[in-house]
Amino acid sequence: MAEASRWHQGGTPKHEPHFRKEVEIRTTLQELLIYLIFLINLCILTFGMRNPHMYYLNKVMSSLFLDTSVPGDERTNFKSIRSITDFWKFMEGPLLEGLYWDSWYNNQKLYNLKNSSRIYYENILLGVPRVRQLKVRNNTCKVYISFQSLMSECYAKYTSENEDTSDFGLKLNTGWKYSTPSNDAPWHWGFVGVYRNGGYIFTLSKSKSETQSKFVNLRLNSWVTRETRVIFIDFSLYNANVNLFCIIRLVAEFPATGGILTSWQFYSVKLLRYISYYDYFIASCEITFCIFLIVFTTQEAKKIKEFKSAYFKSIWNWLELLLLVLLKNTEKYSDFYFLAYWNIYYNNIIAITIFFAWIKIFKFISFNKIMSQLSSTLSRCIKDIVGFAIMFFIIFFAYAQLGFLVFGSQVDDFSTFQNSIFSQFRIILGDFNFAGIQQANPILGPLYFITFIFFVFFVFLNMFLAIINNTYSEVKTDYSLGRRPDFELGKMIKKSYNNALEKLKLKKPQTDEISKKMKSGDLVEQARREGFDENEIQSAEQMKKWKERLEKKYYSTETQDDHQPVTQQEFRDLFLYAVELEKELHYISLKLNRVMRKISGLPY
């Protein structure tokens, strides 16, 4: 029987793809081609909105208003402002000189300015700049009773509840009277607070001399007081050479601790969209994009209606819904700063959208063996990674709290709990200032650093890599044993490619190998002609059926899970199959020994 079982060792021929399976593969291939067209259109659209001159315009403007020093004091510029005196020096010096350009370098009068400034002779100052401050009320905090004789006033940090809305000083115009904030205006997120719109606002003049007089008047009448918590300087420029607007905001925060913290925002945006022929090409891409958006939205709505709750069990469906939500979220505002703010917000959404659009490519390239191994590795080790992540972040956050509490008052990298977390990630990457924590605490500093490196870098990081490596080795082993998905989409692409080459006569047609294989009935007849009895043939056919059934369950292209449970009947079949293989191996071993004895008996 063992010898008779050898007649079917060629295995079962692969089944022809079911018609529905073939239709599904062709549909997937069509979706891939359509999605690639959509992705190319989206890339053209997003990159067409960007202008390489944006960076250079921001750079030259930041150099002018941030790095220009006060005349006679090279150490004082906007970045280095630390006191109210330095603030007024900047306002009456670098800011005033940077905003008003009314003559050439040789003191000749500029061409017709039409009552506007030309910064660097190329950038038109739109309208007039605006200066705005927010204040807090007195007695918004409590002074300890032992110090009330020394300090009777107390001004807390800025919040909307602590904000002062009463008029002060000269009470002549909006610079001294409170202006109510608009409801649709975005809040500003600073270093020590989140500030809303409104406050005490005064606008500068188109004349340099009048603006200078305003600055002097505000300084002499104490416009900036102890109640001041933030001052915003807003203005906008337009460069016709590159068709870009530059919206600038300089921020000076006055924390309750004293001193001044400066920050800035430079937004270069393209608000006039359709001027050149390339702009109109981008407009055609926008129309195409809208068509794709309508089609994709309709397709997803049909899928949700058809599959209902089962639709949300696929991560790719969630990704498609996220893309549709992101693609529809755009707004516009009339004010320059608001318009620039929401334009940047829109650009951020587009950036996230294009990121997820590229990620979705993984859905279609699963026909590639390497990609399939990657996805199988990640899906198989996800439970181990989750368990490892819980253990890792317990230790990680414990060290973050230790660093924040020990070094937070002296080291900038640990000044907040969030900074401590980011600093520890930098330690893992090797970017860290060890001297700072050693100086802050000579004992706990080195101890913290050494133990963190040992546990997180040498132990946990290597554990994480071991989980990935072991799982990847298991997946490669399964693939080498045949327990892998059949890459039908890849085969179809390859087949279409070969057919195209054959039609173009660039490749000779290949004979169908399947037609050359013997059919099962021919094999049975051949076994009878060779002298096998009916019992041996029936036993071989039974063994062949076992093999076909087992291959269909464990090596089929339709297998959804590599680790399916084995029933009692299947275990019995596997056992009998193993016994038959062992018998055949024993028979071959005996026959090989007889042949070797005959060979050894031959004369040399």
XYZ file of C-alpha atoms in Angstrom:
604
model
C 0.000 0.000 0.000
C 2.889 2.278 0.725
C 4.162 1.915 -2.807
C 0.701 2.428 -4.233
C 0.355 5.688 -2.340
C 3.194 7.219 -4.316
C 1.169 7.585 -7.512
C -0.582 10.706 -6.231
C 2.411 12.468 -4.654
C 2.189 15.270 -7.134
C -0.636 16.619 -4.917
C -3.949 17.972 -5.933
C -3.964 20.472 -8.740
C -4.984 23.954 -7.685
C -8.626 24.650 -8.181
C -9.602 27.152 -10.794
C -10.701 30.443 -9.180
C -14.356 30.654 -8.560
C -16.181 33.103 -10.798
C -17.162 35.318 -7.886
C -13.592 35.294 -6.629
C -12.304 36.341 -10.023
C -14.874 39.122 -10.247
C -13.852 40.299 -6.779
C -10.182 40.385 -7.790
C -10.947 42.305 -10.969
C -13.066 44.770 -8.987
C -10.234 45.264 -6.500
C -7.805 45.911 -9.338
C -10.160 48.484 -10.842
C -10.557 50.178 -7.458
C -6.775 50.311 -7.129
C -6.365 52.013 -10.504
C -9.136 54.527 -9.744
C -7.696 55.226 -6.314
C -4.221 55.809 -7.789
C -5.739 58.391 -10.143
C -7.461 60.028 -7.174
C -4.220 59.997 -5.151
C -2.237 61.586 -7.976
C -4.915 64.268 -8.355
C -4.878 64.899 -4.585
C -1.077 65.202 -4.578
C -1.145 67.718 -7.435
C -3.862 69.655 -5.632
C -2.092 69.776 -2.273
C 1.401 70.509 -3.568
C -0.010 73.065 -5.977
C -1.310 75.045 -3.000
C 2.199 75.351 -1.584
C 4.672 77.968 -2.718
C 8.427 77.622 -2.048
C 8.578 81.402 -1.553
C 6.476 81.055 1.614
C 9.506 79.987 3.628
C 11.728 82.792 2.332
C 9.066 85.435 2.919
C 8.615 84.243 6.519
C 12.375 84.137 6.996
C 13.038 87.675 5.772
C 10.156 89.121 7.797
C 11.201 87.312 10.973
C 14.752 88.542 10.511
C 13.510 92.130 10.208
C 11.152 92.203 13.199
C 12.748 89.643 15.519
C 16.499 89.995 15.056
C 16.899 93.745 14.460
C 18.478 95.304 17.556
C 17.617 98.558 19.292
C 19.936 101.396 18.123
C 22.751 101.760 20.635
C 21.961 98.449 22.340
C 22.946 95.457 20.212
C 21.746 92.948 22.836
C 18.111 94.111 22.816
C 15.726 92.860 20.124
C 12.231 91.402 20.226
C 13.485 87.942 21.198
C 15.487 89.306 24.130
C 12.808 91.591 25.641
C 12.638 90.978 29.401
C 11.221 94.208 30.886
C 8.696 96.951 30.118
C 11.575 99.333 29.353
C 12.919 96.921 26.720
C 9.398 96.609 25.288
C 9.025 100.350 24.685
C 12.546 100.503 23.214
C 11.503 97.874 20.693
C 8.210 99.613 19.890
C 9.868 102.984 19.246
C 12.919 101.488 17.521
C 12.980 98.249 15.430
C 9.177 97.978 15.084
C 8.721 101.584 13.985
C 11.650 101.434 11.545
C 10.574 98.055 10.191
C 6.977 99.091 9.490
C 7.611 102.380 7.665
C 9.820 102.457 4.557
C 9.391 105.771 2.775
C 12.762 106.289 1.047
C 15.459 104.375 -0.819
C 18.831 103.480 0.660
C 20.228 106.727 -0.828
C 17.441 108.781 0.856
C 15.597 109.361 -2.419
C 11.822 109.411 -2.181
C 10.119 106.179 -3.192
C 7.802 106.122 -6.193
C 4.105 106.754 -5.665
C 3.315 104.956 -2.422
C -0.350 105.941 -2.364
C -0.078 106.516 1.367
C 1.236 102.994 2.126
C 4.559 101.547 3.218
C 6.724 99.226 1.112
C 8.680 96.980 3.486
C 11.943 95.947 1.814
C 10.568 97.921 -1.167
C 8.567 94.837 -2.290
C 5.940 94.160 0.402
C 2.925 96.444 0.741
C 1.730 97.121 4.281
C -2.022 96.491 4.153
C -3.961 99.037 6.166
C -2.443 99.978 9.513
C -1.008 97.766 12.278
C -2.969 97.125 15.445
C -1.761 96.833 19.055
C -3.984 95.085 21.602
C -3.573 94.219 25.276
C -5.470 92.122 27.829
C -5.461 92.869 31.559
C -6.557 91.239 34.818
C -8.376 92.780 37.771
C -6.902 93.589 41.153
C -7.599 91.187 44.052
C -7.959 88.173 41.738
C -5.649 86.331 44.145
C -5.097 86.463 47.906
C -2.037 87.791 49.730
C -0.925 85.869 52.809
C -1.918 87.763 55.955
C 1.678 88.246 57.137
C 2.576 90.048 53.874
C -0.523 92.217 53.461
C 1.268 95.139 55.090
C 3.958 94.927 52.396
C 1.710 94.251 49.360
C -1.978 95.104 49.225
C -2.519 94.448 45.518
C -2.601 91.011 43.898
C -2.900 90.227 40.174
C -3.337 86.571 39.219
C -2.563 84.920 35.901
C -4.846 85.583 32.951
C -8.139 83.752 32.623
C -11.395 84.890 31.098
C -12.845 85.121 34.627
C -9.961 87.294 35.877
C -9.982 89.627 32.859
C -10.410 93.344 33.518
C -13.054 95.006 31.312
C -13.186 98.457 32.910
C -11.794 101.612 31.303
C -8.536 102.969 32.638
C -5.984 105.752 32.188
C -7.022 108.615 29.887
C -10.262 106.889 28.849
C -10.190 108.789 25.549
C -10.381 106.116 22.828
C -10.346 102.348 22.271
C -6.752 102.213 23.481
C -8.030 103.036 26.978
C -11.537 101.561 26.693
C -12.390 97.881 26.624
C -13.577 96.360 23.325
C -15.870 93.341 23.522
C -14.452 90.228 21.784
C -16.281 88.642 18.862
C -17.701 85.160 19.365
C -16.257 83.609 16.192
C -12.661 84.768 16.772
C -10.077 82.065 17.614
C -8.298 82.208 20.946
C -4.523 82.526 21.140
C -2.556 79.800 22.920
C 0.472 81.352 24.592
C 3.192 80.146 26.940
C 1.386 80.881 30.212
C -2.247 81.300 29.155
C -4.953 81.047 26.527
C -6.105 84.514 25.458
C -9.329 85.528 23.766
C -10.022 88.341 21.332
C -10.995 91.879 22.293
C -9.324 93.979 24.994
C -7.784 97.458 24.805
C -7.009 98.213 21.164
C -5.318 101.104 19.408
C -4.364 101.334 15.741
C -1.240 102.925 14.381
C -1.149 105.618 11.708
C 0.003 105.471 8.121
C 2.438 108.215 9.022
C 5.660 107.292 10.777
C 5.788 110.507 12.812
C 2.188 110.170 14.020
C 2.808 106.566 15.071
C 5.895 107.607 16.984
C 3.868 110.282 18.799
C 1.280 107.653 19.745
C 3.970 105.402 21.184
C 5.406 108.229 23.253
C 1.942 109.222 24.500
C 1.122 105.647 25.538
C 4.455 105.207 27.281
C 4.231 108.492 29.224
C 0.651 107.735 30.358
C 1.495 104.181 31.530
C -0.514 102.178 29.024
C 1.381 99.060 30.164
C 0.776 98.427 33.886
C 1.012 95.640 36.444
C -2.405 94.464 35.332
C -1.168 93.815 31.778
C -0.883 90.131 30.913
C -0.387 90.103 27.132
C 0.133 92.513 24.212
C -0.512 91.560 20.569
C 0.980 93.437 17.580
C -0.865 92.477 14.363
C -0.262 93.585 10.773
C -0.417 92.148 7.246
C 1.693 92.426 4.082
C 1.223 91.555 0.424
C 3.956 90.696 -2.072
C 2.690 90.950 -5.649
C 5.875 89.406 -7.094
C 5.066 85.993 -5.614
C 1.327 86.566 -4.950
C 1.600 85.885 -1.230
C 0.120 87.494 1.856
C 2.145 87.491 5.063
C 0.121 87.883 8.268
C 2.322 88.667 11.267
C 1.555 88.547 14.981
C 4.099 89.495 17.640
C 3.130 88.507 21.195
C 4.561 89.750 24.501
C 3.242 87.898 27.560
C 3.543 89.400 31.044
C 3.330 86.422 33.458
C 2.360 86.872 37.092
C 5.968 86.064 38.041
C 7.208 89.232 36.342
C 9.304 89.694 33.213
C 8.193 89.240 29.613
C 7.937 86.138 27.402
C 7.911 86.792 23.657
C 6.525 84.662 20.855
C 5.533 85.226 17.228
C 3.540 83.895 14.292
C 4.328 84.387 10.594
C 1.693 83.044 8.206
C 2.445 83.217 4.475
C -0.674 82.240 2.545
C -1.920 82.390 -1.021
C -5.318 84.059 -0.837
C -5.606 85.124 -4.499
C -5.755 81.676 -6.004
C -6.400 81.916 -9.751
C -3.978 84.170 -11.631
C -1.597 82.103 -13.788
C -2.303 79.200 -16.155
C -0.938 76.799 -13.559
C -3.516 78.115 -11.092
C -6.287 77.259 -13.533
C -4.820 73.766 -13.922
C -5.038 73.424 -10.136
C -8.659 74.610 -10.389
C -9.398 71.736 -12.800
C -7.820 69.339 -10.289
C -10.103 70.790 -7.613
C -13.146 70.058 -9.786
C -11.922 66.501 -10.359
C -11.360 66.172 -6.632
C -14.958 67.196 -5.918
C -16.199 64.558 -8.368
C -14.122 61.896 -6.624
C -15.440 63.084 -3.277
C -19.054 62.717 -4.392
C -18.407 59.257 -5.871
C -16.564 57.980 -2.792
C -19.217 59.353 -0.449
C -21.930 57.592 -2.460
C -19.984 54.316 -2.431
C -19.463 54.382 1.321
C -23.131 55.233 1.920
C -24.151 52.191 -0.147
C -21.712 49.974 1.789
C -23.078 51.176 5.127
C -26.631 50.518 3.938
C -25.720 47.059 2.661
C -23.507 45.776 5.495
C -24.943 47.891 8.360
C -23.059 47.201 11.623
C -20.656 44.776 9.923
C -19.306 47.702 7.910
C -17.663 49.200 11.013
C -15.718 46.026 11.840
C -13.111 46.775 9.154
C -10.320 49.237 9.902
C -10.181 50.220 6.210
C -13.806 51.353 6.329
C -13.006 53.563 9.324
C -10.063 55.014 7.389
C -12.277 55.793 4.392
C -14.823 57.553 6.625
C -12.010 59.561 8.256
C -10.780 60.658 4.842
C -14.277 61.775 3.824
C -14.714 63.767 7.055
C -11.336 65.464 6.671
C -11.909 66.295 3.021
C -15.174 68.117 3.752
C -13.940 70.294 6.696
C -13.096 73.801 5.259
C -14.130 77.338 6.261
C -13.331 80.937 5.295
C -13.257 84.260 7.147
C -12.943 87.824 5.902
C -10.420 89.190 8.383
C -6.780 88.751 7.361
C -5.594 87.145 10.577
C -8.682 84.958 10.880
C -8.403 84.061 7.203
C -4.741 83.140 7.625
C -5.493 81.173 10.793
C -8.157 79.052 9.146
C -6.060 78.724 5.997
C -3.302 77.148 8.104
C -5.955 74.992 9.779
C -7.143 73.913 6.327
C -3.565 73.113 5.268
C -3.113 70.973 8.370
C -6.262 69.019 7.525
C -5.023 68.528 3.962
C -1.650 67.316 5.284
C -3.358 64.737 7.536
C -5.648 63.736 4.675
C -2.804 63.110 2.248
C -1.043 61.086 4.964
C -4.011 58.757 5.468
C -4.575 58.630 1.705
C -1.099 57.149 1.284
C -1.657 54.777 4.217
C -4.738 53.395 2.464
C -2.451 52.092 -0.291
C -1.646 49.193 2.062
C -5.198 47.942 1.534
C -4.495 47.350 -2.161
C -0.876 46.139 -2.093
C -1.557 43.096 0.090
C -0.777 41.013 -3.005
C 2.889 41.735 -2.325
C 4.562 39.035 -0.217
C 6.658 41.460 1.867
C 3.632 43.660 2.632
C 1.577 40.618 3.551
C 4.302 39.463 5.932
C 4.413 42.915 7.529
C 0.657 43.086 8.090
C 0.563 39.504 9.368
C 3.381 40.237 11.804
C 1.680 43.323 13.212
C -1.727 41.687 13.497
C -0.336 38.578 15.179
C 1.789 40.383 17.787
C -0.718 43.151 18.624
C -1.785 41.451 21.870
C 1.803 41.063 23.028
C 2.548 44.677 22.143
C -0.473 45.934 24.101
C 0.634 43.995 27.168
C 4.177 45.251 26.764
C 2.964 48.854 26.289
C 1.079 48.782 29.602
C 4.182 47.640 31.455
C 6.414 50.090 29.559
C 4.299 53.188 30.178
C 3.911 52.400 33.884
C 7.693 52.628 34.257
C 7.936 55.489 31.747
C 5.409 57.742 33.503
C 6.916 56.897 36.884
C 10.262 58.226 35.675
C 8.532 61.258 34.081
C 6.979 62.208 37.423
C 10.288 61.669 39.194
C 12.088 63.940 36.742
C 9.393 66.620 36.923
C 9.359 66.719 40.730
C 13.140 66.609 41.185
C 14.384 68.781 38.300
C 11.265 70.753 37.275
C 12.143 73.974 39.097
C 15.663 74.231 37.629
C 15.848 72.418 34.266
C 13.790 73.656 31.294
C 13.451 70.127 29.836
C 11.560 69.071 32.996
C 9.724 72.336 33.743
C 6.341 70.698 33.047
C 5.128 67.115 33.130
C 4.644 67.214 29.342
C 8.230 68.412 28.866
C 9.430 65.556 31.086
C 7.689 63.016 28.840
C 9.210 64.473 25.663
C 12.628 64.738 27.307
C 12.572 61.030 28.130
C 11.826 60.178 24.506
C 14.811 62.353 23.600
C 16.951 60.405 26.081
C 16.035 57.184 24.257
C 17.146 58.799 20.979
C 20.390 60.082 22.553
C 19.486 63.796 22.476
C 19.789 64.924 26.091
C 21.618 67.441 28.318
C 23.024 65.334 31.148
C 24.963 68.244 32.675
C 21.707 70.085 33.420
C 20.173 67.409 35.653
C 23.548 66.672 37.252
C 23.893 70.327 38.207
C 20.302 70.432 39.503
C 20.826 67.406 41.756
C 24.301 65.803 41.927
C 22.949 62.609 43.530
C 19.498 61.932 42.066
C 20.450 63.307 38.631
C 23.010 60.615 37.678
C 20.969 57.929 39.482
C 17.832 58.871 37.514
C 19.723 58.871 34.217
C 21.540 55.541 34.717
C 18.496 53.595 35.938
C 16.264 55.047 33.205
C 18.763 54.057 30.498
C 19.119 50.561 31.980
C 15.422 49.739 32.351
C 13.953 51.577 29.362
C 16.730 51.390 26.794
C 18.477 48.100 27.536
C 15.527 46.075 28.908
C 12.210 47.341 27.530
C 13.406 48.410 24.109
C 15.065 45.038 23.536
C 11.926 43.272 24.765
C 9.902 45.180 22.189
C 12.329 44.247 19.410
C 12.278 40.611 20.570
C 8.466 40.505 20.295
C 8.604 41.835 16.741
C 11.491 39.563 15.697
C 9.942 36.384 17.126
C 6.578 37.070 15.523
C 8.219 37.887 12.194
C 10.175 34.617 12.358
C 6.942 32.693 12.987
C 5.256 34.394 10.034
C 8.189 33.633 7.732
C 8.155 30.002 8.885
C 4.440 29.703 8.137
C 4.968 31.274 4.722
C 7.791 28.873 3.936
C 5.529 25.924 4.863
C 2.817 27.162 2.544
C 0.520 28.617 5.195
C 0.146 31.939 3.453
C -2.499 33.691 1.396
C -2.363 33.126 -2.314
C -1.553 36.489 -3.849
C -4.254 36.312 -6.519
C -4.252 40.034 -7.268
C -0.514 39.941 -7.875
C -0.925 36.887 -10.110
C -3.620 38.658 -12.109
C -1.411 41.723 -12.594
C 1.460 39.462 -13.662
C -0.826 37.508 -15.987
C -2.176 40.707 -17.570
C 1.388 41.947 -18.004
C 2.454 38.714 -19.726
C -0.621 38.754 -21.973
C 0.161 42.320 -23.008
C 3.747 41.337 -23.868
C 2.499 38.350 -25.868
C 0.017 40.496 -27.823
C 2.801 42.990 -28.566
C 4.937 40.016 -29.669
C 7.583 40.932 -27.123
C 7.342 37.506 -25.477
C 6.667 34.013 -26.750
C 3.377 32.448 -25.589
C 3.783 29.784 -22.905
C 2.095 26.394 -23.079
C -0.439 25.813 -20.379
C 1.219 23.523 -17.859
C -2.065 22.450 -16.368
C -3.135 20.791 -19.605
C -0.002 18.627 -19.509
C -0.815 17.165 -16.089
C -2.488 13.817 -15.870
C -6.016 13.607 -14.672
C -6.940 11.523 -11.684
C -8.593 8.841 -13.822
C -5.510 8.433 -16.007
C -3.400 7.970 -12.889
C -5.675 5.187 -11.662
C -5.457 3.377 -15.014
C -1.704 3.745 -15.046
C -1.503 2.279 -11.529
C -3.521 -0.763 -12.651
C -1.250 -1.287 -15.659
C 1.781 -1.232 -13.398
C 0.462 -4.107 -11.303
C -1.062 -2.446 -8.237
C -4.038 -4.358 -6.824
C -7.416 -2.759 -6.116
C -6.899 -2.603 -2.339
C -3.698 -0.608 -2.753
C -5.367 1.750 -5.230
C -8.390 2.284 -2.953
C -6.107 2.932 0.030
C -4.138 5.446 -2.037
C -7.367 7.166 -3.112
C -8.478 7.365 0.538
C -5.140 8.888 1.455
C -5.497 11.352 -1.416
C -8.917 12.442 -0.136
C -7.427 13.020 3.333
C -4.724 15.148 1.816
C -7.175 17.183 -0.266
C -9.424 17.797 2.736
C -6.531 18.815 4.970
C -4.995 21.070 2.321
C -8.353 22.736 1.750
C -8.623 23.585 5.452
C -5.033 24.519 6.283
C -3.393 25.548 2.999
C -6.307 26.981 1.055
C -6.165 30.510 -0.351
C -9.511 31.130 1.337
C -8.093 30.453 4.814
C -8.859 33.467 6.998
C -6.943 32.453 10.126
C -3.630 30.596 10.325
C -4.532 29.124 13.728
C -7.879 27.385 13.226
C -9.092 24.931 15.907
C -8.806 21.208 15.055
C -11.819 18.999 15.694
C -11.623 15.405 16.961
C -12.396 13.975 13.511
C -9.782 16.185 11.890
C -7.221 15.093 14.486
C -8.024 11.444 13.675
C -7.563 12.134 9.958
C -4.279 13.898 10.630
C -3.095 10.957 12.737
C -4.010 8.405 10.069
C -2.375 10.564 7.427
C 0.799 10.707 9.523
C 0.711 6.895 9.963
C 0.434 6.432 6.195
C 3.354 8.766 5.619
C 5.401 6.880 8.208
C 4.626 3.576 6.479
C 5.651 4.996 3.146
C 8.855 6.366 4.621
C 9.623 2.961 6.146
C 8.972 1.237 2.816
C 11.277 3.639 0.967
C 13.961 3.120 3.612
C 13.809 -0.677 3.229
C 13.975 -0.427 -0.557
C 16.924 1.957 -0.316
C 18.755 -0.501 1.980
C 18.206 -3.356 -0.521
C 19.568 -1.200 -3.331
C 22.608 -0.242 -1.244
C 23.312 -3.908 -0.417
C 23.126 -4.816 -4.096
C 25.473 -1.969 -4.959
C 27.951 -3.031 -2.266
C 27.935 -6.592 -3.620
C 28.956 -5.514 -7.130
C 32.604 -6.228 -8.077
C 34.822 -3.160 -8.461
